[in-house]
Short mmCIF file of C-alpha atoms in Angstrom, two decimals:
data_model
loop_
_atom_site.label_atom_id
_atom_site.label_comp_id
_atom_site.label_asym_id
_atom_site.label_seq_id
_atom_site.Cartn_x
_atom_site.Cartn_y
_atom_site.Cartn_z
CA UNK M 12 107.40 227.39 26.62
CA UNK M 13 107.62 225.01 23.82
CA UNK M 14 104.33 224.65 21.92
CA UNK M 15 103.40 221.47 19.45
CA UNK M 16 105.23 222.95 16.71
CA UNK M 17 108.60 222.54 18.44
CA UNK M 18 107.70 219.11 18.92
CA UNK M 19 106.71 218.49 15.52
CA UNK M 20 109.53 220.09 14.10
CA UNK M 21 111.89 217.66 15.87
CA UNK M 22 109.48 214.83 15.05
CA UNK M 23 109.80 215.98 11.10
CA UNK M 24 113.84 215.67 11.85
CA UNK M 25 113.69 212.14 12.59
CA UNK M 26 111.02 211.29 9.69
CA UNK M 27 113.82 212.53 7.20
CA UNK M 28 116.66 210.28 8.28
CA UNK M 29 114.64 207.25 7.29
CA UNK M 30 115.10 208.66 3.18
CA UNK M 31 115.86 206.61 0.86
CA UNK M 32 115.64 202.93 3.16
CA UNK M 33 111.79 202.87 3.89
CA UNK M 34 110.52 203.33 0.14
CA UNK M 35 107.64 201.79 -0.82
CA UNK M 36 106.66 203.12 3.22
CA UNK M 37 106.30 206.80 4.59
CA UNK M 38 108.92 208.30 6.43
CA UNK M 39 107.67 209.11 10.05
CA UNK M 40 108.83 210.08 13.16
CA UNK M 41 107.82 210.20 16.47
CA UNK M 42 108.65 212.35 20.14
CA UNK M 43 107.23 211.77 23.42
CA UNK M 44 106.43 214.36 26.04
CA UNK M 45 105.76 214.34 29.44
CA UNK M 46 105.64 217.10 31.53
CA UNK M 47 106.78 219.39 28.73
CA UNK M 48 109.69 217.30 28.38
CA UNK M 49 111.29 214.77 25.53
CA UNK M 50 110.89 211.11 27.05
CA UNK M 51 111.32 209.48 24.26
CA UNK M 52 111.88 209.77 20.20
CA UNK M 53 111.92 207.32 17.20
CA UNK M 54 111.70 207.26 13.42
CA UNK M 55 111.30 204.48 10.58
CA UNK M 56 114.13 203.59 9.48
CA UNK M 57 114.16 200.46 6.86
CA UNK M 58 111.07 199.00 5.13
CA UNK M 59 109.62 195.95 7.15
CA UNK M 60 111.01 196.71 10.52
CA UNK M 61 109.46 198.70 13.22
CA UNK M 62 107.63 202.28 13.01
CA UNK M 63 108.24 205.46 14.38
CA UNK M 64 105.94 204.95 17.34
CA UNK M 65 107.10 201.79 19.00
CA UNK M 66 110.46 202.94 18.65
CA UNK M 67 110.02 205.88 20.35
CA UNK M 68 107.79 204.27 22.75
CA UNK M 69 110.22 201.61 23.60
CA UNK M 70 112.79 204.31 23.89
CA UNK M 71 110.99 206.05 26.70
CA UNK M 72 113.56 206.96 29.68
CA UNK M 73 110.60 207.03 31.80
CA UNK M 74 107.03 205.49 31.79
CA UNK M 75 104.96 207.30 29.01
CA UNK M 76 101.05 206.75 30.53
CA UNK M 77 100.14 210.11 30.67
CA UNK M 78 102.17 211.53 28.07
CA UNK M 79 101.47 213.28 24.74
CA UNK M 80 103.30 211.66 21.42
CA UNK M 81 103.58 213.56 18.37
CA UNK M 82 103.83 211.71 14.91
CA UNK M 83 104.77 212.85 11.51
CA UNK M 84 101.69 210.70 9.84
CA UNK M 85 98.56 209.45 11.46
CA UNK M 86 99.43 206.01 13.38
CA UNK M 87 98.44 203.32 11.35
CA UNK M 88 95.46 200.71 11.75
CA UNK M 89 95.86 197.82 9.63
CA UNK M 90 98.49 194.81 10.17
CA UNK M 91 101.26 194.91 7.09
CA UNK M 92 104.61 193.86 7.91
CA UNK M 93 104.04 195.35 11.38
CA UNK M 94 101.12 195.13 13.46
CA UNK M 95 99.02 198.54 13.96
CA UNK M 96 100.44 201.31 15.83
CA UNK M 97 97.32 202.45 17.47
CA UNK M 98 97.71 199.31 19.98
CA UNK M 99 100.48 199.73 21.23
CA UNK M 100 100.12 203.64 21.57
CA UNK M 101 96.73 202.51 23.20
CA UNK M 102 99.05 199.86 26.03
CA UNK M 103 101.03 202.32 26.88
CA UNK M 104 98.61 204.54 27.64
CA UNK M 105 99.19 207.69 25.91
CA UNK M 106 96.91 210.31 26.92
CA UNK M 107 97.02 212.61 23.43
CA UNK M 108 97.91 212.00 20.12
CA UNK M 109 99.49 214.99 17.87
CA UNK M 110 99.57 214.41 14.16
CA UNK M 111 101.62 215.85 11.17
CA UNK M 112 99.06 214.92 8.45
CA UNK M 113 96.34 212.32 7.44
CA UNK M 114 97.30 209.04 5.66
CA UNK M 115 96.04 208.87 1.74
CA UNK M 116 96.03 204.84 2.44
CA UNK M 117 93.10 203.87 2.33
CA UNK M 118 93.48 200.63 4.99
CA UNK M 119 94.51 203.71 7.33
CA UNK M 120 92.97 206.91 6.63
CA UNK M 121 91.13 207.85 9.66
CA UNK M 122 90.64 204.29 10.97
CA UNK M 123 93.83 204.41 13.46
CA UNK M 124 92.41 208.21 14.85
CA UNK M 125 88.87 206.01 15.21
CA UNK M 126 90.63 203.28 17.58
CA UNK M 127 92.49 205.97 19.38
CA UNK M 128 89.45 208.19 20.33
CA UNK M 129 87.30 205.42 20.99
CA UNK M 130 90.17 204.15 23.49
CA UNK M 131 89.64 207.57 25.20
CA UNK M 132 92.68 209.37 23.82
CA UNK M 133 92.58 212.98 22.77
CA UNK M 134 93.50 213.04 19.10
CA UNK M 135 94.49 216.62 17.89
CA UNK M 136 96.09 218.07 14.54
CA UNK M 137 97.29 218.37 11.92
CA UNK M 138 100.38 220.66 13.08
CA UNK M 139 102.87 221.69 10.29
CA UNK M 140 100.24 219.48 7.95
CA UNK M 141 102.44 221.45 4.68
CA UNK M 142 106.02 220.28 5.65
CA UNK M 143 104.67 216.83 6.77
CA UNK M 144 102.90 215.94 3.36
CA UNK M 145 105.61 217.08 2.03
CA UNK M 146 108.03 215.00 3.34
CA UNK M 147 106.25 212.18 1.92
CA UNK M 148 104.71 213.33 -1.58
CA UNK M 149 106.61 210.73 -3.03
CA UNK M 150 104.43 208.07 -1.19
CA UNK M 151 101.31 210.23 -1.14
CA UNK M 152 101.55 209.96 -4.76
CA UNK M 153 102.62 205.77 -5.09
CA UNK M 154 99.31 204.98 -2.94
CA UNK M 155 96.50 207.06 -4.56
CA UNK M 156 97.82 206.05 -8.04
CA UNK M 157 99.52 202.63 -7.69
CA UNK M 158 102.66 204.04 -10.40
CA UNK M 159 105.77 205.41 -9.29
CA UNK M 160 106.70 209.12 -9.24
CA UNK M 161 109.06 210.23 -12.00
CA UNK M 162 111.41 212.69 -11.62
CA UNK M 163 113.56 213.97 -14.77
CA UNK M 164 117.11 214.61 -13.87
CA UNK M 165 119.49 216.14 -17.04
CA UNK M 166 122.54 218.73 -16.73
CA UNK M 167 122.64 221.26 -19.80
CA UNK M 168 124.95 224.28 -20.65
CA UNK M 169 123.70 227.89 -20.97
CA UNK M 170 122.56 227.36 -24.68
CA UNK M 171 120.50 224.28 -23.77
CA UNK M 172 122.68 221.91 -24.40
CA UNK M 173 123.26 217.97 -23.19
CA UNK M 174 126.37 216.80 -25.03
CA UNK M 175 128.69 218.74 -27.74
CA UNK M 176 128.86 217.98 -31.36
CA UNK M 177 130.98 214.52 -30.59
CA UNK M 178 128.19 213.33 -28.67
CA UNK M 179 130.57 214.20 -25.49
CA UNK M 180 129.03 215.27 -21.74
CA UNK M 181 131.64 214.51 -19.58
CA UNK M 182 131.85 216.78 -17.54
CA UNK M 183 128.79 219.13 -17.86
CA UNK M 184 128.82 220.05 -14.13
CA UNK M 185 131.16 220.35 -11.65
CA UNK M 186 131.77 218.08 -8.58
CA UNK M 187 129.26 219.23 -5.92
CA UNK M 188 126.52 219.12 -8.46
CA UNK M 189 127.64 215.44 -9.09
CA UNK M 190 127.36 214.82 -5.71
CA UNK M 191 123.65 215.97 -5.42
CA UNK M 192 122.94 213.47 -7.98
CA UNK M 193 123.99 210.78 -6.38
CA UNK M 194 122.56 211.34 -2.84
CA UNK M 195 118.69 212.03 -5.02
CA UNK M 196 119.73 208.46 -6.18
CA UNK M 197 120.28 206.65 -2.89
CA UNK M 198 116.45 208.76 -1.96
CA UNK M 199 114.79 206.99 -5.33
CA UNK M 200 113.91 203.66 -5.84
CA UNK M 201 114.81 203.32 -9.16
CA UNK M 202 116.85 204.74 -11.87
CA UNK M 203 116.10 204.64 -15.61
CA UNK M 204 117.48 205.34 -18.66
CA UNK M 205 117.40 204.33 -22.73
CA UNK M 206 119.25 201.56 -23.97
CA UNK M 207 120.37 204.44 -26.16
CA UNK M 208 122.32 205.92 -23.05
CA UNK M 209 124.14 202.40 -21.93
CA UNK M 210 124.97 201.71 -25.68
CA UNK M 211 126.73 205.54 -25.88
CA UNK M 212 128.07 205.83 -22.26
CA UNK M 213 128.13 202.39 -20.64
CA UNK M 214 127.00 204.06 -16.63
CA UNK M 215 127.05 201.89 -14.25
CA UNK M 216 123.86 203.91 -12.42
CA UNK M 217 124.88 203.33 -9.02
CA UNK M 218 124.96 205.70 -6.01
CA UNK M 219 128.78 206.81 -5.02
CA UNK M 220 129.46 207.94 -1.61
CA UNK M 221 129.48 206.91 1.65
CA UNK M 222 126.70 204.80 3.36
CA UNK M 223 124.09 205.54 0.04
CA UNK M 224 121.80 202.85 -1.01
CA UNK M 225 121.94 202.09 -4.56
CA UNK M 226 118.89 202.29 -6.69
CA UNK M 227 117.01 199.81 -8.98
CA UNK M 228 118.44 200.13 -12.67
CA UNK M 229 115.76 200.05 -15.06
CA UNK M 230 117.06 200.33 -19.31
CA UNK M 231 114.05 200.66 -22.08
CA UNK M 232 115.16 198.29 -24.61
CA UNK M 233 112.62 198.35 -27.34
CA UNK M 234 114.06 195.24 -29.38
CA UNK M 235 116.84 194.18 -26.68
CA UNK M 236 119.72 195.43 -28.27
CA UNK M 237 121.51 196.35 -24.50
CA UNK M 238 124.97 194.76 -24.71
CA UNK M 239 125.71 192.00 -22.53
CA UNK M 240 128.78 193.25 -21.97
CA UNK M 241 127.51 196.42 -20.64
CA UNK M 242 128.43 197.74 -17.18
CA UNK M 243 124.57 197.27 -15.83
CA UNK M 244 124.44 193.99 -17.37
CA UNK M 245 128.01 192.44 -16.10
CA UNK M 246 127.09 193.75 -12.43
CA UNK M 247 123.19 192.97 -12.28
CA UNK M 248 123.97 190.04 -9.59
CA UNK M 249 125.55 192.57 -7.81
CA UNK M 250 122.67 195.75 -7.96
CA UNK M 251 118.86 195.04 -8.70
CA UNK M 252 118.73 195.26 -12.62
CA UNK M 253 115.32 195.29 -14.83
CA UNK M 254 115.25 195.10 -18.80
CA UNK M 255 111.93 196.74 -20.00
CA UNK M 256 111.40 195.48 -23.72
CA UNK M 257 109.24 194.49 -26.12
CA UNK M 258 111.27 191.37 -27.40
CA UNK M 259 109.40 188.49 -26.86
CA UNK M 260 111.91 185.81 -27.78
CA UNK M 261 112.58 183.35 -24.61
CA UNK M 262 115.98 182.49 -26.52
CA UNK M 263 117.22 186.42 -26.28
CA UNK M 264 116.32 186.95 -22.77
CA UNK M 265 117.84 184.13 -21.60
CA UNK M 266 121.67 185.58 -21.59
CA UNK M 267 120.30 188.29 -19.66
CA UNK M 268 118.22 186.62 -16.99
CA UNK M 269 121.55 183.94 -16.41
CA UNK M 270 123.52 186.80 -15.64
CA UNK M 271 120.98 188.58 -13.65
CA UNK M 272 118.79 190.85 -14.61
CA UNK M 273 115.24 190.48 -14.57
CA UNK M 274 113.41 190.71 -18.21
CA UNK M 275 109.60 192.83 -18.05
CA UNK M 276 107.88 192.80 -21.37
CA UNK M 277 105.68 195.49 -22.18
CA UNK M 278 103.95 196.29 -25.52
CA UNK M 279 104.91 198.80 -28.20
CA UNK M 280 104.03 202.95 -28.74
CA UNK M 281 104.78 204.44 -31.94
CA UNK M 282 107.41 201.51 -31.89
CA UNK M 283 108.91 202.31 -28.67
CA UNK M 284 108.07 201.09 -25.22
CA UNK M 285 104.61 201.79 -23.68
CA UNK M 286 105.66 204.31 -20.56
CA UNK M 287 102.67 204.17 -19.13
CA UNK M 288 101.96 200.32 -19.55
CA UNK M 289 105.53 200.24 -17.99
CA UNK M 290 104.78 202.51 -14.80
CA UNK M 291 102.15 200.20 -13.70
CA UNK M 292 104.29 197.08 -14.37
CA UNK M 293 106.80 199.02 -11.99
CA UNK M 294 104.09 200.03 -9.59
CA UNK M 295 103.07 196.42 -9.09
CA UNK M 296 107.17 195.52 -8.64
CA UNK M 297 106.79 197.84 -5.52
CA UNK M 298 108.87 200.33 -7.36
CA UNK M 299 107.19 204.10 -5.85
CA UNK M 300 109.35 206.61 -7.13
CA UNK M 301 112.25 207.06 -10.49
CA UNK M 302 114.70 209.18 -11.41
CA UNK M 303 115.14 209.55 -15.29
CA UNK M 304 118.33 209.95 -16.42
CA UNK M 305 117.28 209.28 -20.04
CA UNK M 306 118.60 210.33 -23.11
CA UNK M 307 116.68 213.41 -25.29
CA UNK M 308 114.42 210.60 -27.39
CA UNK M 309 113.41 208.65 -23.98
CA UNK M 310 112.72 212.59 -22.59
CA UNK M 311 110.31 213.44 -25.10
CA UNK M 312 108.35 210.27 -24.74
CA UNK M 313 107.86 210.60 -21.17
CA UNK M 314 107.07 213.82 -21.38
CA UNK M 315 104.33 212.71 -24.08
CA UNK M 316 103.07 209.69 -22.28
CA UNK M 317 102.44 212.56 -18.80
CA UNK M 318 104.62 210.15 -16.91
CA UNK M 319 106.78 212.73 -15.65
CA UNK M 320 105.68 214.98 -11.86
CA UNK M 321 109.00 216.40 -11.51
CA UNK M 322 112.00 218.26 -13.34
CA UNK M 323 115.70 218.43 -12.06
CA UNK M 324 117.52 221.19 -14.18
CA UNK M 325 121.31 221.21 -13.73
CA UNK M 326 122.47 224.83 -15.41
CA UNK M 327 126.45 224.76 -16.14
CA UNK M 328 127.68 228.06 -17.47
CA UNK M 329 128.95 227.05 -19.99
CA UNK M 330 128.54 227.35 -24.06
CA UNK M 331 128.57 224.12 -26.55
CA UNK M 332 127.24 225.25 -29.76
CA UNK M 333 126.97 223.64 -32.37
CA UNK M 334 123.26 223.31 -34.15
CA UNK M 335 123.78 219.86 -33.84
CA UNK M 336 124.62 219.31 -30.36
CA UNK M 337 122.41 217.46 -28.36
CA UNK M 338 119.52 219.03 -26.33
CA UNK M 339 117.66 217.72 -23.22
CA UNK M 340 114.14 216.87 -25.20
CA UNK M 341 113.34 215.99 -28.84
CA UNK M 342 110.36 214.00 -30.06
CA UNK M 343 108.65 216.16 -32.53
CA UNK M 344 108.00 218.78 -30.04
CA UNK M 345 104.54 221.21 -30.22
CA UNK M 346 103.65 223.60 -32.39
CA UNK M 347 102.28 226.74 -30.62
CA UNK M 348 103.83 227.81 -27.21
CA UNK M 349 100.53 227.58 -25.59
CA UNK M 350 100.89 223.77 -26.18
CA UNK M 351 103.98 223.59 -23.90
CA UNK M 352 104.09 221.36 -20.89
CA UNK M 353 103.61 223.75 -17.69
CA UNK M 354 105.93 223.38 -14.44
CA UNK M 355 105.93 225.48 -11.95
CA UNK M 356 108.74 226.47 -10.42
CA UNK M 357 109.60 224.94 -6.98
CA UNK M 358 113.79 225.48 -5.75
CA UNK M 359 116.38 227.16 -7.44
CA UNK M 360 119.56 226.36 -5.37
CA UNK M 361 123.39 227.01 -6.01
CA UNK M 362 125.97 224.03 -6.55
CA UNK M 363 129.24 225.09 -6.95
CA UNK M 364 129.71 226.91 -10.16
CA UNK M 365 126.19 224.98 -11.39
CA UNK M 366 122.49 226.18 -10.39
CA UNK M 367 119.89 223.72 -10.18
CA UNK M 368 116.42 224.75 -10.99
CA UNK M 369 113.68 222.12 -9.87
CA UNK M 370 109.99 222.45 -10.92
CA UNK M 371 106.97 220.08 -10.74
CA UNK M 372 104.02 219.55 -13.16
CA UNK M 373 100.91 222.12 -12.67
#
């Protein structure tokens, strides 16, 4: 007999394929059962378009009055780009409602279970609550704070180490660990990294492989010094591209707005750009969730400004040396251990001959 977790499970299968195309939205999914079997199933899959629910409900092989749906995140209640889900779960007369977890959103939370119960339909949950907030911290965290979630990405050797003496890093790790990287980019929004980086390595910051969604670029300029002959620059028709400085001359932007990228000013920290003034700038562009690929100086200043919720270790083993080789942070750094910034600890997974130790902020 297959109980509600089962049905969960398979509706938390369907949430996960909408990664990476339905950011700044949740990923849900949806099954309906009748008669203890699966009628009909449906996820989100692109921003704007239709939820989980309708899809599954106008996937039904059969009619589903009478049957119980079961949905990753509690149907929403408020007209967006789509109308509310409760209706048409209410038209089709569902007879029980299972959830995964409560929405954070406040034009939802607990006002789509109100219309549902007062419709007459049993409303019941949550059921695997964990691994269905989970799914979606990234937009748990966009809605209560309106700023995007930051997740620092750098591969180091064995002795800590980003780049040799020469300044060189290609290749730190090996192929399948390059691989992850660029799958986490096609799940993030955006991408970001220090003018210092595109000066040094020219990247074009783009997702390769298959079928994976590219992410917005996002370079910290300070004083607009990115070249315009730079690979994010000459391409920024082709991929969203935003310049983050605190040059306020019209006449300098301009060759960068004609060939496409889009110029946000933000004031100045310590003379470098504000992080957190920046965030919210993001935040208001829509942007939920970044993946800093910075440089050691851009590190240290997130990590300062408290702008980073995540860190994405890649561990080659291999030795550099060299007491001037670059590391992952600098800044100033602290001065007693007890001053460090805690992570705890979350996945520590195998990637060819790399590991990759991930940990969020405590």
């Amino acid at each position: 007999m297959k109980d509600k977790k089962y049905y969960m499970s398979r509706a938390l299968e369907l949430a996960k394929k909408g990664e990476g195309t339905v950011n700044p939205n949740p990923k849900v999914g949806a099954v309906i059962v009748k008669n203890g079997i699966i009628i009909g199933e449906g996820y989100h899959k692109i921003y704007g378009q239709e939820h989980a629910e309708k899809l599954a409900l106008s996937s039904c092989v059969e009619s589903p009055e009478g049957a119980d749906m079961y949905v990753t995140l509690e149907p929403c209640a408020h007209q967006g780009r789509q109308p509310p889900c409760f209706e048409a779960i209410i038209d089709h007369k569902i007879k029980r409602v299972i959830i995964g977890s409560f929405d954070p959103n406040p034009l939802v939370s607990g006002k789509g279970i109100t219309q549902l119960k007062n419709a007459g339909i049993e409303v019941v949950g949550p059921v695997l609550e964990k691994k269905c907030t989970e799914i979606n911290k990234i937009f748990f965290h966009f809605i209560k704070n309106q700023t995007p979630y930051v997740m620092m990405k750098y591969a180091m050797t064995l002795d800590g180490k980003i780049a040799t003496v020469t300044g060189k890093s290609k290749w730190i790790t090996g192929e399948k660990a390059r691989e992850n990287v660029h799958m986490d980019r096609s799940r993030f929004m955006g991408i970001m990294v220090g003018v210092g980086t595109v000066i040094a390595d020219n990247p074009s910051l783009t997702s390769r492989g298959k079928d994976l969604k590219n992410p917005i670029r996002i370079i910290c300029d300070t004083w607009l010094r990115t070249p315009l002959s730079s690979e994010v620059v000459a391409s920024a028709k082709n991929y969203q591209t935003i310049i983050a400085t605190s040059n306020l001359d019209v006449e300098a932007q301009q060759p960068y707005i004609e060939k496409g990228c889009k110029i946000i000013t933000v004031s100045r920290k310590k003379e470098k750009i504000n992080l957190k003034e920046l965030m919210m700038k993001l935040g208001n562009e829509g942007i939920d969730s970044i993946i800093l690929e910075g440089g050691a100086s851009l590190n240290a200043s997130a990590l300062e400004e408290g702008i980073v919720h995540k860190i994405q270790a890649y561990i080659a083993p291999k030795i550099f040396g060299g007491e001037n080789a670059k590391t992952p942070v600098r800044g100033e750094g602290v001065l007693f251990p007890e001053q460090a910034t805690q992570f705890k600890i979350m996945n520590i997974a195998s990637l060819g001959e790399d590991i990759l130790l991930e940990s969020e902020i405590t």
